[in-house]
Tab-separated table of C-alpha atoms and ligand atoms in Angstrom:
chain	number	residue	atom	x	y	z
A	1187	UNK	CA	0.000	0.000	0.000
A	1188	UNK	CA	1.307	3.455	-0.888
A	1189	UNK	CA	2.152	5.727	2.034
A	1190	UNK	CA	2.192	8.848	-0.169
A	1191	UNK	CA	0.012	11.700	1.111
A	1192	UNK	CA	-3.136	12.096	-0.943
A	1193	UNK	CA	-2.696	14.917	-3.470
A	1194	UNK	CA	-5.459	17.504	-3.601
A	1195	UNK	CA	-6.085	19.882	-6.465
A	1196	UNK	CA	-5.864	23.166	-4.633
A	1197	UNK	CA	-8.308	25.967	-5.258
A	1198	UNK	CA	-6.547	29.120	-6.436
A	1199	UNK	CA	-7.750	32.615	-7.224
A	1200	UNK	CA	-7.673	31.581	-10.891
A	1201	UNK	CA	-9.869	28.551	-10.137
A	1202	UNK	CA	-12.526	30.933	-8.809
A	1203	UNK	CA	-12.481	33.114	-11.930
A	1204	UNK	CA	-12.670	29.955	-14.072
A	1205	UNK	CA	-15.654	28.793	-12.011
A	1206	UNK	CA	-17.444	32.070	-12.647
A	1207	UNK	CA	-16.764	31.722	-16.375
A	1208	UNK	CA	-18.197	28.189	-16.332
A	1209	UNK	CA	-21.218	29.315	-14.316
A	1210	UNK	CA	-20.176	27.058	-11.443
A	1211	UNK	CA	-21.115	28.476	-8.029
A	1212	UNK	CA	-18.442	29.055	-5.383
A	1213	UNK	CA	-18.974	27.866	-1.791
A	1214	UNK	CA	-17.309	29.775	1.023
A	1215	UNK	CA	-17.511	29.423	4.820
A	1216	UNK	CA	-15.634	30.874	7.765
A	1217	UNK	CA	-13.226	28.998	10.045
A	1218	UNK	CA	-11.030	30.287	12.826
A	1219	UNK	CA	-9.443	27.109	14.192
A	1220	UNK	CA	-7.792	23.859	13.115
A	1221	UNK	CA	-10.602	21.417	13.908
A	1222	UNK	CA	-13.346	23.377	12.151
A	1223	UNK	CA	-11.104	24.142	9.158
A	1224	UNK	CA	-10.288	20.434	8.768
A	1225	UNK	CA	-13.999	19.584	8.513
A	1226	UNK	CA	-14.829	22.504	6.204
A	1227	UNK	CA	-11.896	21.729	3.884
A	1228	UNK	CA	-12.666	17.986	3.916
A	1229	UNK	CA	-16.286	18.713	2.964
A	1230	UNK	CA	-15.097	20.341	-0.254
A	1231	UNK	CA	-15.883	23.988	0.501
A	1232	UNK	CA	-13.997	26.068	-2.080
A	1233	UNK	CA	-12.947	29.035	0.038
A	1234	UNK	CA	-12.320	29.302	3.771
A	1235	UNK	CA	-12.542	32.799	5.170
A	1236	UNK	CA	-10.647	33.483	8.362
A	1237	UNK	CA	-13.076	36.307	9.007
A	1238	UNK	CA	-12.719	39.061	11.537
A	1239	UNK	CA	-16.137	37.778	12.647
A	1240	UNK	CA	-13.832	35.759	14.944
A	1241	UNK	CA	-14.084	38.890	17.064
A	1242	UNK	CA	-17.802	38.153	17.604
A	1243	UNK	CA	-17.888	34.380	17.346
A	1244	UNK	CA	-14.693	33.367	19.126
A	1245	UNK	CA	-14.086	36.291	21.483
A	1246	UNK	CA	-17.644	37.462	22.209
A	1247	UNK	CA	-17.123	41.092	21.206
A	1248	UNK	CA	-20.135	43.061	20.014
A	1249	UNK	CA	-18.364	44.177	16.808
A	1250	UNK	CA	-15.450	43.119	14.617
A	1251	UNK	CA	-13.430	46.198	15.580
A	1252	UNK	CA	-11.462	44.934	18.604
A	1253	UNK	CA	-9.719	41.952	16.972
A	1254	UNK	CA	-6.003	42.570	16.400
A	1255	UNK	CA	-3.635	41.660	13.597
A	1256	UNK	CA	-1.785	39.264	15.918
A	1257	UNK	CA	-5.058	37.534	16.814
A	1258	UNK	CA	-6.044	37.213	13.135
A	1259	UNK	CA	-2.636	35.701	12.386
A	1260	UNK	CA	-3.105	33.207	15.231
A	1261	UNK	CA	-6.494	32.108	13.845
A	1262	UNK	CA	-5.206	31.959	10.250
A	1263	UNK	CA	-2.166	29.899	11.257
A	1264	UNK	CA	-4.404	27.317	12.940
A	1265	UNK	CA	-6.657	27.144	9.854
A	1266	UNK	CA	-3.782	26.803	7.400
A	1267	UNK	CA	-2.415	23.759	9.284
A	1268	UNK	CA	-5.684	21.945	8.535
A	1269	UNK	CA	-6.241	22.801	4.905
A	1270	UNK	CA	-5.403	20.643	1.882
A	1271	UNK	CA	-7.657	22.012	-0.830
A	1272	UNK	CA	-9.558	25.216	0.013
A	1273	UNK	CA	-8.306	28.700	-0.772
A	1274	UNK	CA	-7.742	30.448	2.568
A	1275	UNK	CA	-8.583	34.165	2.648
A	1276	UNK	CA	-7.728	36.169	5.769
A	1277	UNK	CA	-9.428	39.400	6.827
A	1278	UNK	CA	-7.082	42.293	7.532
A	1279	UNK	CA	-8.581	43.646	10.755
A	1280	UNK	CA	-9.876	47.148	11.445
A	1281	UNK	CA	-7.096	49.678	11.982
A	1282	UNK	CA	-4.420	47.701	10.140
A	1283	UNK	CA	-4.882	49.052	6.605
A	1284	UNK	CA	-7.056	52.163	6.560
A	1285	UNK	CA	-4.542	54.794	7.658
A	1286	UNK	CA	-1.956	54.447	4.890
A	1287	UNK	CA	-0.968	52.091	2.071
A	1288	UNK	CA	2.419	51.279	3.633
A	1289	UNK	CA	0.762	50.061	6.816
A	1290	UNK	CA	-1.742	48.109	4.723
A	1291	UNK	CA	1.087	46.379	2.896
A	1292	UNK	CA	2.956	45.641	6.147
A	1293	UNK	CA	-0.206	44.062	7.603
A	1294	UNK	CA	-0.857	41.986	4.490
A	1295	UNK	CA	2.759	40.804	4.397
A	1296	UNK	CA	2.617	39.784	8.064
A	1297	UNK	CA	-0.545	37.736	7.390
A	1298	UNK	CA	0.946	36.008	4.347
A	1299	UNK	CA	4.381	35.378	5.911
A	1300	UNK	CA	3.368	34.398	9.435
A	1301	UNK	CA	0.147	32.457	8.760
A	1302	UNK	CA	0.712	31.054	5.289
A	1303	UNK	CA	-2.714	32.358	4.174
A	1304	UNK	CA	-3.348	32.505	0.437
A	1305	UNK	CA	-5.048	35.919	0.121
A	1306	UNK	CA	-6.335	38.821	2.198
A	1307	UNK	CA	-9.711	40.561	2.372
A	1308	UNK	CA	-10.352	44.247	3.010
A	1309	UNK	CA	-13.558	46.258	3.423
A	1310	UNK	CA	-14.334	49.337	1.356
A	1311	UNK	CA	-14.006	50.897	-2.093
A	1312	UNK	CA	-12.462	54.104	-3.340
A	1313	UNK	CA	-11.372	55.229	0.132
A	1314	UNK	CA	-8.937	52.288	0.380
A	1315	UNK	CA	-7.960	52.139	-3.309
A	1316	UNK	CA	-4.295	53.057	-2.722
A	1317	UNK	CA	-3.931	50.427	-0.006
A	1318	UNK	CA	-5.480	47.767	-2.238
A	1319	UNK	CA	-3.110	48.650	-5.095
A	1320	UNK	CA	-0.075	48.632	-2.800
A	1321	UNK	CA	-0.926	45.154	-1.506
A	1322	UNK	CA	-1.613	43.851	-5.010
A	1323	UNK	CA	1.668	45.300	-6.292
A	1324	UNK	CA	3.476	43.107	-3.777
A	1325	UNK	CA	1.871	40.037	-5.383
A	1326	UNK	CA	-0.667	39.436	-2.621
A	1327	UNK	CA	-4.179	38.535	-3.865
A	1328	UNK	CA	-6.914	40.779	-2.489
A	1329	UNK	CA	-10.622	40.063	-2.047
A	1330	UNK	CA	-12.816	43.152	-1.697
A	1331	UNK	CA	-15.879	43.506	0.554
A	1332	UNK	CA	-18.696	45.974	-0.204
A	1333	UNK	CA	-22.252	46.617	0.958
A	1334	UNK	CA	-22.593	46.115	4.684
A	1335	UNK	CA	-19.020	46.385	5.881
A	1336	UNK	CA	-19.037	45.547	9.600
A	1337	UNK	CA	-15.769	47.392	10.295
A	1338	UNK	CA	-17.708	50.619	9.541
A	1339	UNK	CA	-20.669	49.753	11.745
A	1340	UNK	CA	-20.341	52.916	13.825
A	1341	UNK	CA	-20.581	54.984	10.627
A	1342	UNK	CA	-23.722	53.113	9.464
A	1343	UNK	CA	-25.203	52.893	12.978
A	1344	UNK	CA	-27.190	49.765	12.037
A	1345	UNK	CA	-26.799	46.317	10.467
A	1346	UNK	CA	-29.752	46.793	8.081
A	1347	UNK	CA	-29.636	46.259	4.292
A	1348	UNK	CA	-27.298	48.661	2.460
A	1349	UNK	CA	-27.605	50.420	-0.917
A	1350	UNK	CA	-31.400	50.495	-1.131
A	1351	UNK	CA	-31.254	54.083	-2.374
A	1352	UNK	CA	-30.115	54.825	-5.940
A	1353	UNK	CA	-27.158	57.011	-4.930
A	1354	UNK	CA	-25.633	54.387	-2.620
A	1355	UNK	CA	-26.323	51.622	-5.161
A	1356	UNK	CA	-24.555	53.611	-7.896
A	1357	UNK	CA	-21.587	54.311	-5.587
A	1358	UNK	CA	-21.392	50.600	-4.784
A	1359	UNK	CA	-21.317	49.654	-8.481
A	1360	UNK	CA	-18.531	52.184	-9.060
A	1361	UNK	CA	-16.576	50.788	-6.086
A	1362	UNK	CA	-16.978	47.234	-7.418
A	1363	UNK	CA	-15.673	48.277	-10.842
A	1364	UNK	CA	-12.797	50.126	-9.202
A	1365	UNK	CA	-11.799	47.079	-7.129
A	1366	UNK	CA	-11.917	44.878	-10.216
A	1367	UNK	CA	-9.805	47.369	-12.179
A	1368	UNK	CA	-7.312	47.599	-9.304
A	1369	UNK	CA	-6.829	43.820	-9.588
A	1370	UNK	CA	-8.946	42.229	-6.832
A	1371	UNK	CA	-9.678	38.562	-7.611
A	1372	UNK	CA	-13.169	38.531	-6.050
A	1373	UNK	CA	-15.587	40.628	-4.034
A	1374	UNK	CA	-17.841	39.815	-1.096
A	1375	UNK	CA	-21.164	41.639	-1.278
A	1376	UNK	CA	-22.949	41.748	2.057
A	1377	UNK	CA	-26.615	42.507	2.739
A	1378	UNK	CA	-27.653	44.425	-0.375
A	1379	UNK	CA	-30.799	44.042	-2.525
A	1380	UNK	CA	-30.658	40.934	-4.738
A	1381	UNK	CA	-31.363	43.017	-7.858
A	1382	UNK	CA	-28.328	45.208	-7.227
A	1383	UNK	CA	-26.121	42.184	-6.453
A	1384	UNK	CA	-27.170	40.612	-9.754
A	1385	UNK	CA	-26.246	43.779	-11.607
A	1386	UNK	CA	-22.827	43.896	-9.916
A	1387	UNK	CA	-22.144	40.201	-10.643
A	1388	UNK	CA	-23.098	40.699	-14.302
A	1389	UNK	CA	-20.948	43.828	-14.618
A	1390	UNK	CA	-17.778	42.193	-13.288
A	1391	UNK	CA	-15.532	39.496	-14.714
A	1392	UNK	CA	-14.324	38.557	-11.206
A	1393	UNK	CA	-16.535	36.459	-8.881
A	1394	UNK	CA	-19.009	38.141	-6.557
A	1395	UNK	CA	-19.645	36.126	-3.394
A	1396	UNK	CA	-22.859	37.069	-1.640
A	1397	UNK	CA	-24.049	37.035	1.941
A	1398	UNK	CA	-27.605	38.289	2.109
A	1399	UNK	CA	-27.292	39.341	-1.538
A	1400	UNK	CA	-29.627	36.854	-3.236
A	1401	UNK	CA	-28.933	34.002	-5.619
A	1402	UNK	CA	-27.832	35.788	-8.801
A	1403	UNK	CA	-24.212	36.088	-7.739
A	1404	UNK	CA	-21.256	33.764	-8.280
A	1405	UNK	CA	-21.130	32.153	-4.857
A	1406	UNK	CA	-22.285	32.309	-1.252
A	1407	UNK	CA	-20.597	32.766	2.101
A	1408	UNK	CA	-21.965	32.211	5.600
A	1409	UNK	CA	-20.460	32.286	9.050
A	1410	UNK	CA	-20.030	28.599	9.883
A	1411	UNK	CA	-21.143	28.912	13.506
A	1412	UNK	CA	-24.370	30.566	12.305
A	1413	UNK	CA	-25.211	27.994	9.624
A	1414	UNK	CA	-24.520	25.181	12.094
A	1415	UNK	CA	-26.954	26.771	14.527
A	1416	UNK	CA	-24.304	27.128	17.257
A	1417	UNK	CA	-25.268	30.772	17.617
A	1418	UNK	CA	-28.969	31.248	18.148
A	1419	UNK	CA	-29.458	34.915	18.979
A	1420	UNK	CA	-28.555	36.011	15.420
A	1421	UNK	CA	-31.462	35.510	13.005
A	1422	UNK	CA	-31.152	37.504	9.796
A	1423	UNK	CA	-33.458	36.552	6.924
A	1424	UNK	CA	-30.528	35.408	4.754
A	1425	UNK	CA	-29.310	32.801	7.225
A	1426	UNK	CA	-30.168	29.171	6.487
A	1427	UNK	CA	-29.413	26.911	9.444
A	1428	UNK	CA	-28.298	23.419	8.455
A	1429	UNK	CA	-28.176	22.082	12.014
A	1430	UNK	CA	-29.367	23.055	15.456
A	1431	UNK	CA	-26.002	22.595	17.117
A	1432	UNK	CA	-26.961	24.851	20.020
A	1433	UNK	CA	-29.669	22.375	21.003
A	1434	UNK	CA	-27.584	19.285	20.135
A	1435	UNK	CA	-24.633	20.488	22.172
A	1436	UNK	CA	-26.766	21.602	25.098
A	1437	UNK	CA	-28.346	18.143	25.223
A	1438	UNK	CA	-24.933	16.458	25.041
A	1439	UNK	CA	-23.511	18.651	27.837
A	1440	UNK	CA	-26.559	17.991	30.034
A	1441	UNK	CA	-26.328	14.234	29.413
A	1442	UNK	CA	-22.608	14.301	30.292
A	1443	UNK	CA	-23.293	16.222	33.491
A	1444	UNK	CA	-26.050	13.776	34.457
A	1445	UNK	CA	-23.729	10.804	33.784
A	1446	UNK	CA	-20.864	12.319	35.810
A	1447	UNK	CA	-23.061	13.203	38.759
A	1448	UNK	CA	-24.819	9.824	38.797
A	1449	UNK	CA	-21.499	7.952	38.589
A	1450	UNK	CA	-22.492	6.344	35.281
A	1451	UNK	CA	-19.446	7.844	33.511
A	1452	UNK	CA	-16.847	6.399	33.189
A	1453	UNK	CA	-17.950	2.778	33.185
A	1454	UNK	CA	-15.771	-0.371	33.270
A	1455	UNK	CA	-14.911	-0.201	29.566
A	1456	UNK	CA	-13.992	3.492	29.773
A	1457	UNK	CA	-11.089	3.089	32.179
A	1458	UNK	CA	-7.642	1.409	32.393
B	126	LIG	O1	-15.746	38.265	8.861
B	126	LIG	C1	-16.564	37.595	8.212
B	126	LIG	O2	-17.003	36.509	8.625
B	126	LIG	C2	-17.018	38.142	6.940
B	126	LIG	C3	-18.151	37.428	6.254
B	126	LIG	C4	-19.428	37.745	6.920
B	126	LIG	C5	-18.184	37.709	4.808
B	126	LIG	O3	-16.504	39.109	6.473
């Protein structure tokens, strides 16, 4: 029997553009740790996002703002150790790329060098254009993120649907075109009307990955803990729950506690 490690055909940024051209949808989920990433990668999900939603999901912060570059690198490093096939995209956290392009490049380089991630993601359009170009010039692939951009939540003041008005929708289309022209390999479009998302996806040659952006885009992303039903206080319309892990886990923990307290666990076969 061969002992050679199974070879996987890795997903690259080019694979994603090819998928869009073939009309094949792209699947993307978040992961922040080794164990989850191993399952997500093994299930054949195309892109793993080490999202700054780790700030909410892993650390319990109200927003994505507090997570640091060091913490993102820690999460990304754990994910990369698990992955054989998926493209791993890492969010550059709030405050690590907005102030000037040199800082943006330094942050992106740290992520790529220290975690081994395959690409970075940034939020925003024309206001971060120079930073995006600087990172791309260094050969680092960049994914854009438009629509509801959680790092700007204090500017928006609410997590409701973005770009419902014509002026904001037009600005979003211009930002999407600008990011494509700058060289981004894909764009996440969060919580915008499906009609607008369709128009953006049709206007661009790079893939548009939606979250709360309808079905006429090139792929979908969800936060894994949400789609597994581990979180249960977050219930946006766009979220489809594939499991009720909150309930499953609560039942398992209660059963364990009952077994420990009754002396049922461990039994004769569960000891040495
Ligand atoms: O941080 C994140 O999880 C994200 C997704 C919601 C797209 O940016």
